[in-house]
Short mmCIF file of C-alpha atoms in Angstrom, two decimals:
data_model
loop_
_atom_site.label_atom_id
_atom_site.label_comp_id
_atom_site.label_asym_id
_atom_site.label_seq_id
_atom_site.Cartn_x
_atom_site.Cartn_y
_atom_site.Cartn_z
CA UNK A 28 15.91 25.26 28.91
CA UNK A 29 12.97 27.50 28.07
CA UNK A 30 12.59 26.01 24.61
CA UNK A 31 12.69 22.48 26.04
CA UNK A 32 9.97 23.38 28.53
CA UNK A 33 7.85 24.79 25.74
CA UNK A 34 8.12 21.56 23.81
CA UNK A 35 7.18 19.49 26.85
CA UNK A 36 4.17 21.67 27.47
CA UNK A 37 2.66 20.44 24.25
CA UNK A 38 3.54 16.80 24.67
CA UNK A 39 2.27 13.89 26.70
CA UNK A 40 3.97 10.62 27.64
CA UNK A 41 6.80 9.57 25.29
CA UNK A 42 6.56 12.75 23.23
CA UNK A 43 3.11 12.35 21.75
CA UNK A 44 1.26 15.41 20.60
CA UNK A 45 -2.39 15.17 21.51
CA UNK A 46 -4.59 15.66 18.48
CA UNK A 47 -1.86 14.90 15.93
CA UNK A 48 -3.49 14.64 12.52
CA UNK A 49 -2.69 12.16 9.79
CA UNK A 50 -0.71 13.54 6.89
CA UNK A 51 0.28 10.23 5.31
CA UNK A 52 3.62 8.49 5.63
CA UNK A 53 6.43 10.12 3.71
CA UNK A 54 8.82 8.06 1.68
CA UNK A 55 11.76 9.64 -0.05
CA UNK A 56 13.64 7.88 -2.80
CA UNK A 57 11.23 4.94 -3.11
CA UNK A 58 10.47 3.60 -6.56
CA UNK A 59 7.40 1.57 -7.55
CA UNK A 60 7.60 -2.18 -7.39
CA UNK A 61 8.42 -4.11 -10.52
CA UNK A 62 5.41 -4.21 -12.81
CA UNK A 63 3.74 -1.34 -10.99
CA UNK A 64 2.65 1.46 -13.30
CA UNK A 65 1.03 4.74 -12.44
CA UNK A 66 0.74 5.91 -16.04
CA UNK A 67 -0.24 4.45 -19.39
CA UNK A 68 2.26 2.34 -21.27
CA UNK A 69 4.37 4.30 -23.79
CA UNK A 70 3.10 1.97 -26.51
CA UNK A 71 -0.29 3.61 -26.42
CA UNK A 72 -1.87 6.80 -25.12
CA UNK A 73 -4.75 6.54 -22.69
CA UNK A 74 -8.04 7.66 -24.18
CA UNK A 75 -10.85 9.32 -22.32
CA UNK A 76 -12.30 5.97 -21.29
CA UNK A 77 -8.98 4.66 -20.05
CA UNK A 78 -8.25 2.36 -22.98
CA UNK A 79 -4.96 2.44 -24.85
CA UNK A 80 -4.72 2.83 -28.58
CA UNK A 81 -2.73 0.22 -30.45
CA UNK A 82 -2.83 -2.28 -27.62
CA UNK A 83 -3.79 -5.84 -28.44
CA UNK A 84 -5.14 -8.32 -25.95
CA UNK A 85 -2.55 -10.63 -24.43
CA UNK A 86 -3.23 -14.31 -24.10
CA UNK A 87 -3.25 -14.11 -20.31
CA UNK A 88 -6.12 -11.60 -20.20
CA UNK A 89 -8.73 -13.58 -22.07
CA UNK A 90 -12.46 -13.46 -21.48
CA UNK A 91 -12.55 -16.92 -19.95
CA UNK A 92 -14.38 -17.39 -16.67
CA UNK A 93 -12.59 -16.28 -13.53
CA UNK A 94 -13.13 -19.57 -11.70
CA UNK A 95 -12.34 -19.43 -8.00
CA UNK A 96 -11.43 -15.89 -6.98
CA UNK A 97 -8.32 -15.58 -4.82
CA UNK A 98 -6.43 -12.97 -2.83
CA UNK A 99 -2.82 -12.12 -3.66
CA UNK A 100 -0.41 -10.13 -1.48
CA UNK A 101 1.19 -7.27 -3.37
CA UNK A 102 4.05 -5.36 -1.76
CA UNK A 103 2.74 -2.00 -2.98
CA UNK A 104 -1.01 -2.52 -2.73
CA UNK A 105 -1.71 -5.06 -0.03
CA UNK A 106 -4.31 -7.74 -0.78
CA UNK A 107 -5.76 -7.70 -4.31
CA UNK A 108 -8.45 -9.85 -5.90
CA UNK A 109 -7.34 -12.21 -8.66
CA UNK A 110 -8.99 -14.82 -10.83
CA UNK A 111 -8.28 -18.51 -10.45
CA UNK A 112 -5.13 -18.17 -12.56
CA UNK A 113 -3.75 -15.38 -10.37
CA UNK A 114 -4.45 -12.54 -12.83
CA UNK A 115 -5.32 -9.24 -11.14
CA UNK A 116 -8.90 -7.96 -11.37
CA UNK A 117 -9.41 -4.23 -11.87
CA UNK A 118 -12.15 -1.65 -11.41
CA UNK A 119 -12.77 1.42 -13.57
CA UNK A 120 -13.51 4.85 -12.09
CA UNK A 121 -15.90 5.70 -14.95
CA UNK A 122 -18.14 2.78 -13.97
CA UNK A 123 -20.65 2.89 -11.13
CA UNK A 124 -21.40 0.44 -8.34
CA UNK A 125 -24.79 1.79 -7.26
CA UNK A 126 -26.37 0.79 -9.51
CA UNK A 127 -23.75 -1.45 -11.16
CA UNK A 128 -22.91 -0.18 -14.64
CA UNK A 129 -20.05 -0.89 -17.05
CA UNK A 130 -18.91 1.89 -19.39
CA UNK A 131 -15.98 0.04 -20.98
CA UNK A 132 -16.96 -1.16 -24.48
CA UNK A 133 -15.36 -1.47 -27.91
CA UNK A 134 -11.58 -1.01 -27.96
CA UNK A 135 -11.67 -0.35 -24.21
CA UNK A 136 -13.00 -3.87 -23.67
CA UNK A 137 -10.18 -5.26 -25.81
CA UNK A 138 -7.57 -3.69 -23.56
CA UNK A 139 -9.64 -4.38 -20.44
CA UNK A 140 -11.51 -7.67 -21.02
CA UNK A 141 -14.64 -7.85 -18.85
CA UNK A 142 -14.66 -10.81 -16.46
CA UNK A 143 -17.64 -13.11 -17.18
CA UNK A 144 -19.96 -13.69 -14.22
CA UNK A 145 -20.63 -17.37 -14.93
CA UNK A 146 -18.98 -20.14 -12.90
CA UNK A 147 -17.33 -17.74 -10.43
CA UNK A 148 -16.81 -18.92 -6.86
CA UNK A 149 -15.38 -17.23 -3.76
CA UNK A 150 -12.05 -18.54 -2.52
CA UNK A 151 -10.43 -17.98 0.88
CA UNK A 152 -10.77 -14.38 2.05
CA UNK A 153 -13.41 -13.48 -0.54
CA UNK A 154 -16.87 -12.53 0.78
CA UNK A 155 -19.28 -14.32 -1.55
CA UNK A 156 -22.06 -11.92 -0.59
CA UNK A 157 -20.13 -9.14 -2.36
CA UNK A 158 -20.12 -11.01 -5.67
CA UNK A 159 -22.72 -10.18 -8.27
CA UNK A 160 -23.21 -9.44 -11.94
CA UNK A 161 -24.18 -6.66 -14.29
CA UNK A 162 -25.66 -6.91 -17.77
CA UNK A 163 -23.43 -5.24 -20.35
CA UNK A 164 -24.61 -3.37 -23.43
CA UNK A 165 -24.11 -6.52 -25.55
CA UNK A 166 -26.29 -8.57 -23.17
CA UNK A 167 -23.43 -10.53 -21.59
CA UNK A 168 -23.10 -10.87 -17.81
CA UNK A 169 -20.05 -9.32 -16.13
CA UNK A 170 -18.76 -10.13 -12.65
CA UNK A 171 -19.06 -7.42 -10.00
CA UNK A 172 -17.42 -7.10 -6.57
CA UNK A 173 -19.39 -4.86 -4.20
CA UNK A 174 -21.20 -3.63 -7.31
CA UNK A 175 -18.05 -2.68 -9.26
CA UNK A 176 -17.67 -4.40 -12.66
CA UNK A 177 -14.48 -6.46 -12.88
CA UNK A 178 -11.89 -6.51 -15.69
CA UNK A 179 -8.55 -8.07 -16.50
CA UNK A 180 -5.77 -6.11 -18.22
CA UNK A 181 -4.34 -7.14 -21.58
CA UNK A 182 -0.76 -6.45 -20.50
CA UNK A 183 -0.96 -8.68 -17.44
CA UNK A 184 0.34 -11.98 -18.78
CA UNK A 185 1.20 -13.90 -15.62
CA UNK A 186 0.04 -14.31 -12.06
CA UNK A 187 0.99 -11.36 -9.87
CA UNK A 188 1.22 -8.77 -12.66
CA UNK A 189 -0.35 -5.39 -11.77
CA UNK A 190 0.61 -3.48 -14.92
CA UNK A 191 -2.86 -1.95 -15.10
CA UNK A 192 -2.61 -0.21 -11.73
CA UNK A 193 -3.21 3.53 -12.13
CA UNK A 194 -3.44 3.49 -15.94
CA UNK A 195 -5.11 6.67 -17.17
CA UNK A 196 -5.70 7.66 -13.55
CA UNK A 197 -8.90 5.59 -13.70
CA UNK A 198 -7.97 1.90 -13.46
CA UNK A 199 -7.09 0.27 -10.15
CA UNK A 200 -6.53 -3.19 -8.70
CA UNK A 201 -9.44 -4.36 -6.56
CA UNK A 202 -9.33 -4.91 -2.80
CA UNK A 203 -11.44 -7.70 -1.21
CA UNK A 204 -14.01 -5.07 -0.25
CA UNK A 205 -14.41 -3.90 -3.83
CA UNK A 206 -12.53 -0.69 -3.05
CA UNK A 207 -9.27 0.31 -4.69
CA UNK A 208 -6.43 -1.78 -3.33
CA UNK A 209 -4.10 0.26 -1.16
CA UNK A 210 -1.97 -0.23 1.93
CA UNK A 211 -2.81 1.50 5.23
CA UNK A 212 -0.50 4.24 6.49
CA UNK A 213 1.35 1.57 8.46
CA UNK A 214 0.90 -2.18 8.17
CA UNK A 215 2.78 -5.44 8.66
CA UNK A 216 4.54 -7.50 6.00
CA UNK A 217 6.03 -10.95 6.48
CA UNK A 218 9.63 -10.82 5.29
CA UNK A 219 11.16 -14.21 4.41
CA UNK A 220 14.27 -13.48 6.50
CA UNK A 221 13.16 -11.01 9.16
CA UNK A 222 9.64 -12.20 9.87
CA UNK A 223 6.85 -9.68 10.54
CA UNK A 224 8.02 -6.11 10.00
CA UNK A 225 6.28 -2.75 9.72
CA UNK A 226 5.96 -1.02 6.33
CA UNK A 227 4.62 2.39 5.31
CA UNK A 228 1.75 3.16 2.92
CA UNK A 229 4.03 2.52 -0.06
CA UNK A 230 5.11 -0.88 1.24
CA UNK A 231 8.57 0.41 2.17
CA UNK A 232 10.31 -1.03 5.22
CA UNK A 233 10.46 1.27 8.26
CA UNK A 234 13.40 1.33 10.64
CA UNK A 235 14.45 2.28 14.17
CA UNK A 236 17.68 4.07 15.12
CA UNK A 237 19.26 2.59 18.24
CA UNK A 238 20.58 6.02 19.32
CA UNK A 239 17.06 7.43 19.55
CA UNK A 240 15.03 7.77 22.73
CA UNK A 241 11.46 6.71 23.50
CA UNK A 242 11.13 7.54 27.19
CA UNK A 243 10.17 9.80 28.85
CA UNK A 244 9.65 11.59 25.53
CA UNK A 245 10.28 10.52 21.95
CA UNK A 246 13.54 12.01 20.70
CA UNK A 247 15.39 11.53 17.41
CA UNK A 248 19.18 11.47 17.24
CA UNK A 249 19.09 11.49 13.42
CA UNK A 250 19.56 15.07 12.24
CA UNK A 251 21.15 16.96 9.38
CA UNK A 252 22.74 14.75 6.72
CA UNK A 253 21.43 11.67 8.52
CA UNK A 254 17.91 12.57 7.39
CA UNK A 255 18.99 12.48 3.74
CA UNK A 256 19.62 8.77 4.13
CA UNK A 257 16.88 8.08 6.67
CA UNK A 258 13.77 10.19 5.91
CA UNK A 259 11.27 10.40 8.74
CA UNK A 260 7.87 8.72 8.49
CA UNK A 261 5.21 11.37 8.97
CA UNK A 262 2.33 10.78 11.43
CA UNK A 263 -0.66 8.64 10.48
CA UNK A 264 -3.89 8.08 12.38
CA UNK A 265 -4.14 4.93 14.51
CA UNK A 266 -7.20 3.98 12.48
CA UNK A 267 -5.01 4.02 9.35
CA UNK A 268 -2.81 1.20 10.63
CA UNK A 269 -3.15 -2.56 10.48
CA UNK A 270 -1.35 -5.19 12.52
CA UNK A 271 0.75 -2.66 14.45
CA UNK A 272 0.44 -2.52 18.26
CA UNK A 273 -1.66 0.57 19.00
CA UNK A 274 -0.12 1.45 22.37
CA UNK A 275 2.66 3.97 21.88
CA UNK A 276 1.58 4.57 18.29
CA UNK A 277 1.74 8.35 17.97
CA UNK A 278 3.43 11.36 16.43
CA UNK A 279 5.75 14.00 17.86
CA UNK A 280 7.36 17.24 16.77
CA UNK A 281 11.10 17.18 16.07
CA UNK A 282 13.38 20.09 17.06
CA UNK A 283 13.49 21.07 13.37
CA UNK A 284 9.70 21.41 13.39
CA UNK A 285 8.98 18.33 11.29
CA UNK A 286 6.36 15.82 12.45
CA UNK A 287 7.46 12.22 12.89
CA UNK A 288 5.61 8.97 13.60
CA UNK A 289 6.55 6.54 16.36
CA UNK A 290 5.86 2.86 17.04
CA UNK A 291 5.91 2.08 20.76
CA UNK A 292 7.09 5.69 21.10
CA UNK A 293 10.24 4.99 19.05
CA UNK A 294 10.76 7.33 16.04
CA UNK A 295 10.57 5.53 12.70
CA UNK A 296 12.22 6.16 9.34
CA UNK A 297 12.52 4.77 5.83
CA UNK A 298 15.85 4.20 4.07
CA UNK A 299 16.91 5.95 0.86
CA UNK A 300 18.79 2.81 -0.13
CA UNK A 301 15.53 0.85 -0.37
CA UNK A 302 14.31 1.32 -3.93
CA UNK A 303 11.26 -0.93 -4.02
CA UNK A 304 8.71 -2.42 -1.63
CA UNK A 305 10.20 -5.48 0.02
CA UNK A 306 13.74 -4.07 0.14
CA UNK A 307 15.47 -4.27 3.53
CA UNK A 308 18.83 -2.76 2.61
CA UNK A 309 18.82 -0.66 5.78
CA UNK A 310 18.77 -3.68 8.07
CA UNK A 311 21.76 -3.64 10.43
CA UNK A 312 23.45 -0.62 8.83
CA UNK A 313 26.28 0.58 11.12
CA UNK A 314 24.94 -1.76 13.77
CA UNK A 315 22.40 0.91 14.72
CA UNK A 316 19.52 0.67 12.21
CA UNK A 317 16.98 -2.15 12.31
CA UNK A 318 13.59 -2.99 10.85
CA UNK A 319 10.67 -2.54 13.22
CA UNK A 320 8.53 -5.38 14.61
CA UNK A 321 4.76 -4.80 15.05
CA UNK A 322 5.36 -4.11 18.77
CA UNK A 323 8.08 -1.55 18.01
CA UNK A 324 11.07 -3.73 18.89
CA UNK A 325 14.13 -3.63 16.59
CA UNK A 326 14.23 -6.84 14.55
CA UNK A 327 17.57 -8.64 14.77
CA UNK A 328 19.25 -6.11 17.04
CA UNK A 329 21.83 -7.56 19.48
CA UNK A 330 20.48 -8.17 22.94
CA UNK A 331 21.64 -5.64 25.48
#
């Protein structure tokens, strides 16, 4: 009883800890999405400027104009900027945005073709005021987004490819703001079968356990071996969420001392059986595990 009282002394309604700090959502057993690379291709080693030796330019990553820029939804990265053909546009950490400057020349520019600035227009979701150009060392004009020079990647050959993501630790897909594309700590993805569901920062589906408790304090019934299959999602700041109902969005301390995030005060988890963003293999397991709607309700759970 004493230990329970001590826990309650540090909690507020539905088990929230006031002042809980963001530590990023944990995800155990999740693999990158298909085509997602966080290291250079084995066919060539990354050089100091992020290029790869022995890599020829693919037909899809030509130096043709970008046309109308678009936004594509990527399960791992969120919204990324693409050219009119759907090829991902990248930014290079060795470049600068203020003032705009491109440092990728020579063989680097073969692997990472600069996107020409001519005839570029802003499609839906693209802020045209962020579009600009920079003069390269050869005198050509290169497209910029929020000051960052834009490139395609030679190994992206079809719409939706993001094979250049993370190459050399310096190349990243571009968000609509010009920043590196990345998902918030928690966000909402539209699943073709389940509708809008919550995902973590890696794009992995998060779940609720029907044996858990939300009121008067958040309490998890998943302990011991259960946690091997259903790792907890660690707390994230409310500001690091998108599309999720803010009320009841908080963290709490489990009896084992671990911190866990809640949506509508319900503890949330990922599933070790989900191997890639977009997987929903945990849906309906044992009739007690369900994906989480933006308001915290269990998606597809039988009505009580």
